[in-house]
């Protein structure tokens, strides 16, 4: 089974509550929230107060993708603000095991996010402490970028790496996923599919989620 995680980055922020209700009606169970600090990535988005507000209006799983430097300073704080899943970038944290453990101790699911040009070997020692890996299929920072085609082979190798170790770690893939490639990434081993433009691009989040689910299931 797979889950669609609409990325709110591509939604209309002037009507966030309606956008969230729409993707829920379409069948999404997870909301992907992109937190950017203008340091780790060249863009600034949203932070803790918005996560707290979203928590008040939805029962959907809130998945915070932290694209920030020094994520250890804030990761557990996002769980306390209402996030159910929090991922931190392996490139941003020299004490990753400590941060992942802090997320879990706060009651969240801990994820390791990894950029397109970062080797999978950098995940090895952190994997037992993570509930999921967020595999980037674009360089983080912006919605609407093109899927980097080498991500498919990387996804295949990550799936093998997790399965060979007998770990329950889930794989989430993020960046450039739409109806044209969703079936392929699911077939290759992704469990959670993030999509921003693919869900909200036509201005109707409910339809967007339904179309992705259909495109995924036609071929699987
Ligand atoms: C990129 C973000 C993604 C982005 C995905 O830095 O991590 O979650 O919003 O958007 P699309 O699906 O448009 O590539
Ligand atoms: Zn993201």
mmCIF file of N, CA, C and O in Angstrom, residues 81-130:
data_model
loop_
_atom_site.group_PDB
_atom_site.id
_atom_site.type_symbol
_atom_site.label_atom_id
_atom_site.label_comp_id
_atom_site.label_asym_id
_atom_site.label_seq_id
_atom_site.Cartn_x
_atom_site.Cartn_y
_atom_site.Cartn_z
ATOM 1 N N UNK A 81 4.700 20.785 18.630
ATOM 2 C CA UNK A 81 3.760 21.691 17.948
ATOM 3 C C UNK A 81 2.645 20.915 17.239
ATOM 4 O O UNK A 81 1.687 21.515 16.750
ATOM 5 N N UNK A 82 2.802 19.587 17.175
ATOM 6 C CA UNK A 82 1.726 18.794 16.574
ATOM 7 C C UNK A 82 2.124 17.916 15.409
ATOM 8 O O UNK A 82 1.283 17.195 14.860
ATOM 9 N N UNK A 83 3.392 17.935 15.012
ATOM 10 C CA UNK A 83 3.816 17.069 13.905
ATOM 11 C C UNK A 83 3.865 15.617 14.365
ATOM 12 O O UNK A 83 4.271 15.339 15.492
ATOM 13 N N UNK A 84 3.428 14.715 13.488
ATOM 14 C CA UNK A 84 3.507 13.282 13.780
ATOM 15 C C UNK A 84 4.785 12.665 13.222
ATOM 16 O O UNK A 84 5.287 11.672 13.733
ATOM 17 N N UNK A 85 5.256 13.255 12.121
ATOM 18 C CA UNK A 85 6.488 12.780 11.479
ATOM 19 C C UNK A 85 7.393 13.997 11.293
ATOM 20 O O UNK A 85 6.915 15.069 10.903
ATOM 21 N N UNK A 86 8.676 13.817 11.575
ATOM 22 C CA UNK A 86 9.630 14.916 11.370
ATOM 23 C C UNK A 86 10.878 14.339 10.722
ATOM 24 O O UNK A 86 11.453 13.368 11.222
ATOM 25 N N UNK A 87 11.284 14.935 9.591
ATOM 26 C CA UNK A 87 12.535 14.471 8.966
ATOM 27 C C UNK A 87 13.574 15.579 8.993
ATOM 28 O O UNK A 87 13.257 16.763 8.863
ATOM 29 N N UNK A 88 14.832 15.152 9.194
ATOM 30 C CA UNK A 88 15.960 16.083 9.188
ATOM 31 C C UNK A 88 16.962 15.613 8.138
ATOM 32 O O UNK A 88 17.099 14.417 7.898
ATOM 33 N N UNK A 89 17.653 16.559 7.545
ATOM 34 C CA UNK A 89 18.601 16.198 6.489
ATOM 35 C C UNK A 89 19.900 15.647 7.054
ATOM 36 O O UNK A 89 20.482 16.233 7.968
ATOM 37 N N UNK A 90 20.338 14.539 6.477
ATOM 38 C CA UNK A 90 21.606 13.935 6.891
ATOM 39 C C UNK A 90 22.760 14.907 6.653
ATOM 40 O O UNK A 90 23.731 14.935 7.405
ATOM 41 N N UNK A 91 22.612 15.779 5.639
ATOM 42 C CA UNK A 91 23.679 16.734 5.306
ATOM 43 C C UNK A 91 23.784 17.853 6.349
ATOM 44 O O UNK A 91 24.780 18.570 6.397
ATOM 45 N N UNK A 92 22.726 18.029 7.142
ATOM 46 C CA UNK A 92 22.655 19.201 8.038
ATOM 47 C C UNK A 92 22.998 18.877 9.481
ATOM 48 O O UNK A 92 23.060 19.786 10.309
ATOM 49 N N UNK A 93 23.178 17.591 9.805
ATOM 50 C CA UNK A 93 23.258 17.240 11.218
ATOM 51 C C UNK A 93 24.410 16.291 11.543
ATOM 52 O O UNK A 93 24.359 15.107 11.218
ATOM 53 N N UNK A 94 25.446 16.793 12.211
ATOM 54 C CA UNK A 94 26.557 15.908 12.588
ATOM 55 C C UNK A 94 26.202 14.969 13.748
ATOM 56 O O UNK A 94 26.927 14.035 14.023
ATOM 57 N N UNK A 95 25.069 15.221 14.409
ATOM 58 C CA UNK A 95 24.658 14.368 15.540
ATOM 59 C C UNK A 95 23.276 13.791 15.255
ATOM 60 O O UNK A 95 22.351 13.892 16.065
ATOM 61 N N UNK A 96 23.179 13.195 14.088
ATOM 62 C CA UNK A 96 21.879 12.723 13.598
ATOM 63 C C UNK A 96 21.198 11.742 14.553
ATOM 64 O O UNK A 96 19.988 11.831 14.777
ATOM 65 N N UNK A 97 21.950 10.821 15.099
ATOM 66 C CA UNK A 97 21.354 9.809 15.988
ATOM 67 C C UNK A 97 20.676 10.476 17.188
ATOM 68 O O UNK A 97 19.595 10.083 17.600
ATOM 69 N N UNK A 98 21.309 11.511 17.704
ATOM 70 C CA UNK A 98 20.734 12.226 18.851
ATOM 71 C C UNK A 98 19.419 12.910 18.449
ATOM 72 O O UNK A 98 18.431 12.875 19.174
ATOM 73 N N UNK A 99 19.412 13.514 17.287
ATOM 74 C CA UNK A 99 18.204 14.226 16.833
ATOM 75 C C UNK A 99 17.059 13.252 16.565
ATOM 76 O O UNK A 99 15.915 13.500 16.969
ATOM 77 N N UNK A 100 17.378 12.129 15.907
ATOM 78 C CA UNK A 100 16.334 11.138 15.612
ATOM 79 C C UNK A 100 15.742 10.610 16.922
ATOM 80 O O UNK A 100 14.518 10.457 17.054
ATOM 81 N N UNK A 101 16.600 10.369 17.888
ATOM 82 C CA UNK A 101 16.137 9.859 19.188
ATOM 83 C C UNK A 101 15.270 10.899 19.895
ATOM 84 O O UNK A 101 14.246 10.554 20.498
ATOM 85 N N UNK A 102 15.642 12.162 19.773
ATOM 86 C CA UNK A 102 14.846 13.229 20.407
ATOM 87 C C UNK A 102 13.448 13.300 19.784
ATOM 88 O O UNK A 102 12.454 13.524 20.486
ATOM 89 N N UNK A 103 13.372 13.116 18.480
ATOM 90 C CA UNK A 103 12.060 13.125 17.797
ATOM 91 C C UNK A 103 11.209 11.981 18.330
ATOM 92 O O UNK A 103 10.041 12.150 18.688
ATOM 93 N N UNK A 104 11.807 10.794 18.418
ATOM 94 C CA UNK A 104 11.062 9.627 18.905
ATOM 95 C C UNK A 104 10.649 9.814 20.366
ATOM 96 O O UNK A 104 9.524 9.488 20.744
ATOM 97 N N UNK A 105 11.542 10.342 21.162
ATOM 98 C CA UNK A 105 11.207 10.518 22.592
ATOM 99 C C UNK A 105 10.082 11.535 22.789
ATOM 100 O O UNK A 105 9.315 11.450 23.737
ATOM 101 N N UNK A 106 9.988 12.473 21.849
ATOM 102 C CA UNK A 106 8.891 13.451 21.928
ATOM 103 C C UNK A 106 7.576 12.843 21.430
ATOM 104 O O UNK A 106 6.525 13.473 21.504
ATOM 105 N N UNK A 107 7.659 11.626 20.856
ATOM 106 C CA UNK A 107 6.448 10.935 20.412
ATOM 107 C C UNK A 107 6.219 10.963 18.918
ATOM 108 O O UNK A 107 5.152 10.570 18.431
ATOM 109 N N UNK A 108 7.216 11.398 18.158
ATOM 110 C CA UNK A 108 7.066 11.465 16.704
ATOM 111 C C UNK A 108 7.761 10.323 15.981
ATOM 112 O O UNK A 108 8.548 9.582 16.580
ATOM 113 N N UNK A 109 7.459 10.196 14.710
ATOM 114 C CA UNK A 109 8.221 9.282 13.857
ATOM 115 C C UNK A 109 9.385 10.075 13.279
ATOM 116 O O UNK A 109 9.196 11.189 12.780
ATOM 117 N N UNK A 110 10.566 9.471 13.325
ATOM 118 C CA UNK A 110 11.779 10.177 12.916
ATOM 119 C C UNK A 110 12.205 9.768 11.516
ATOM 120 O O UNK A 110 12.228 8.580 11.183
ATOM 121 N N UNK A 111 12.532 10.782 10.708
ATOM 122 C CA UNK A 111 12.940 10.496 9.329
ATOM 123 C C UNK A 111 14.292 11.115 9.004
ATOM 124 O O UNK A 111 14.656 12.165 9.545
ATOM 125 N N UNK A 112 15.021 10.432 8.106
ATOM 126 C CA UNK A 112 16.271 10.994 7.586
ATOM 127 C C UNK A 112 16.012 11.409 6.141
ATOM 128 O O UNK A 112 15.625 10.584 5.313
ATOM 129 N N UNK A 113 16.219 12.701 5.858
ATOM 130 C CA UNK A 113 16.073 13.190 4.489
ATOM 131 C C UNK A 113 17.453 13.211 3.826
ATOM 132 O O UNK A 113 18.462 13.494 4.481
ATOM 133 N N UNK A 114 17.476 12.902 2.534
ATOM 134 C CA UNK A 114 18.755 12.806 1.829
ATOM 135 C C UNK A 114 18.649 13.437 0.443
ATOM 136 O O UNK A 114 17.712 13.156 -0.313
ATOM 137 N N UNK A 115 19.612 14.308 0.153
ATOM 138 C CA UNK A 115 19.614 15.042 -1.115
ATOM 139 C C UNK A 115 20.026 14.154 -2.294
ATOM 140 O O UNK A 115 20.686 13.126 -2.103
ATOM 141 N N UNK A 116 19.702 14.588 -3.524
ATOM 142 C CA UNK A 116 19.995 13.754 -4.696
ATOM 143 C C UNK A 116 21.466 13.349 -4.834
ATOM 144 O O UNK A 116 21.754 12.238 -5.253
ATOM 145 N N UNK A 117 22.404 14.241 -4.489
ATOM 146 C CA UNK A 117 23.818 13.907 -4.725
ATOM 147 C C UNK A 117 24.514 13.347 -3.486
ATOM 148 O O UNK A 117 25.735 13.191 -3.475
ATOM 149 N N UNK A 118 23.750 13.032 -2.448
ATOM 150 C CA UNK A 118 24.348 12.447 -1.238
ATOM 151 C C UNK A 118 24.268 10.922 -1.331
ATOM 152 O O UNK A 118 23.212 10.371 -1.654
ATOM 153 N N UNK A 119 25.391 10.268 -1.012
ATOM 154 C CA UNK A 119 25.452 8.807 -1.159
ATOM 155 C C UNK A 119 24.568 8.100 -0.134
ATOM 156 O O UNK A 119 24.463 8.527 1.020
ATOM 157 N N UNK A 120 23.957 7.005 -0.557
ATOM 158 C CA UNK A 120 23.115 6.211 0.348
ATOM 159 C C UNK A 120 23.908 5.662 1.523
ATOM 160 O O UNK A 120 23.357 5.418 2.592
ATOM 161 N N UNK A 121 25.212 5.490 1.330
ATOM 162 C CA UNK A 121 26.036 4.940 2.420
ATOM 163 C C UNK A 121 25.992 5.845 3.659
ATOM 164 O O UNK A 121 26.199 5.380 4.777
ATOM 165 N N UNK A 122 25.676 7.148 3.474
ATOM 166 C CA UNK A 122 25.619 8.060 4.624
ATOM 167 C C UNK A 122 24.432 7.742 5.540
ATOM 168 O O UNK A 122 24.322 8.283 6.640
ATOM 169 N N UNK A 123 23.519 6.879 5.073
ATOM 170 C CA UNK A 123 22.343 6.521 5.884
ATOM 171 C C UNK A 123 22.593 5.343 6.806
ATOM 172 O O UNK A 123 21.862 5.138 7.782
ATOM 173 N N UNK A 124 23.604 4.560 6.449
ATOM 174 C CA UNK A 124 23.774 3.243 7.079
ATOM 175 C C UNK A 124 23.658 3.227 8.600
ATOM 176 O O UNK A 124 22.880 2.455 9.156
ATOM 177 N N UNK A 125 24.418 4.073 9.255
ATOM 178 C CA UNK A 125 24.465 3.998 10.717
ATOM 179 C C UNK A 125 23.231 4.619 11.372
ATOM 180 O O UNK A 125 22.912 4.321 12.524
ATOM 181 N N UNK A 126 22.542 5.485 10.638
ATOM 182 C CA UNK A 126 21.359 6.136 11.208
ATOM 183 C C UNK A 126 20.085 5.327 11.029
ATOM 184 O O UNK A 126 19.116 5.503 11.780
ATOM 185 N N UNK A 127 20.084 4.429 10.051
ATOM 186 C CA UNK A 127 18.847 3.713 9.703
ATOM 187 C C UNK A 127 18.127 3.038 10.876
ATOM 188 O O UNK A 127 16.907 3.161 10.982
ATOM 189 N N UNK A 128 18.848 2.366 11.772
ATOM 190 C CA UNK A 128 18.128 1.702 12.871
ATOM 191 C C UNK A 128 17.393 2.682 13.796
ATOM 192 O O UNK A 128 16.552 2.259 14.588
ATOM 193 N N UNK A 129 17.732 3.954 13.706
ATOM 194 C CA UNK A 129 17.109 4.950 14.586
ATOM 195 C C UNK A 129 16.021 5.752 13.864
ATOM 196 O O UNK A 129 15.496 6.717 14.405
ATOM 197 N N UNK A 130 15.729 5.359 12.627
ATOM 198 C CA UNK A 130 14.771 6.119 11.818
ATOM 199 C C UNK A 130 13.540 5.283 11.497
ATOM 200 O O UNK A 130 13.634 4.074 11.301
#
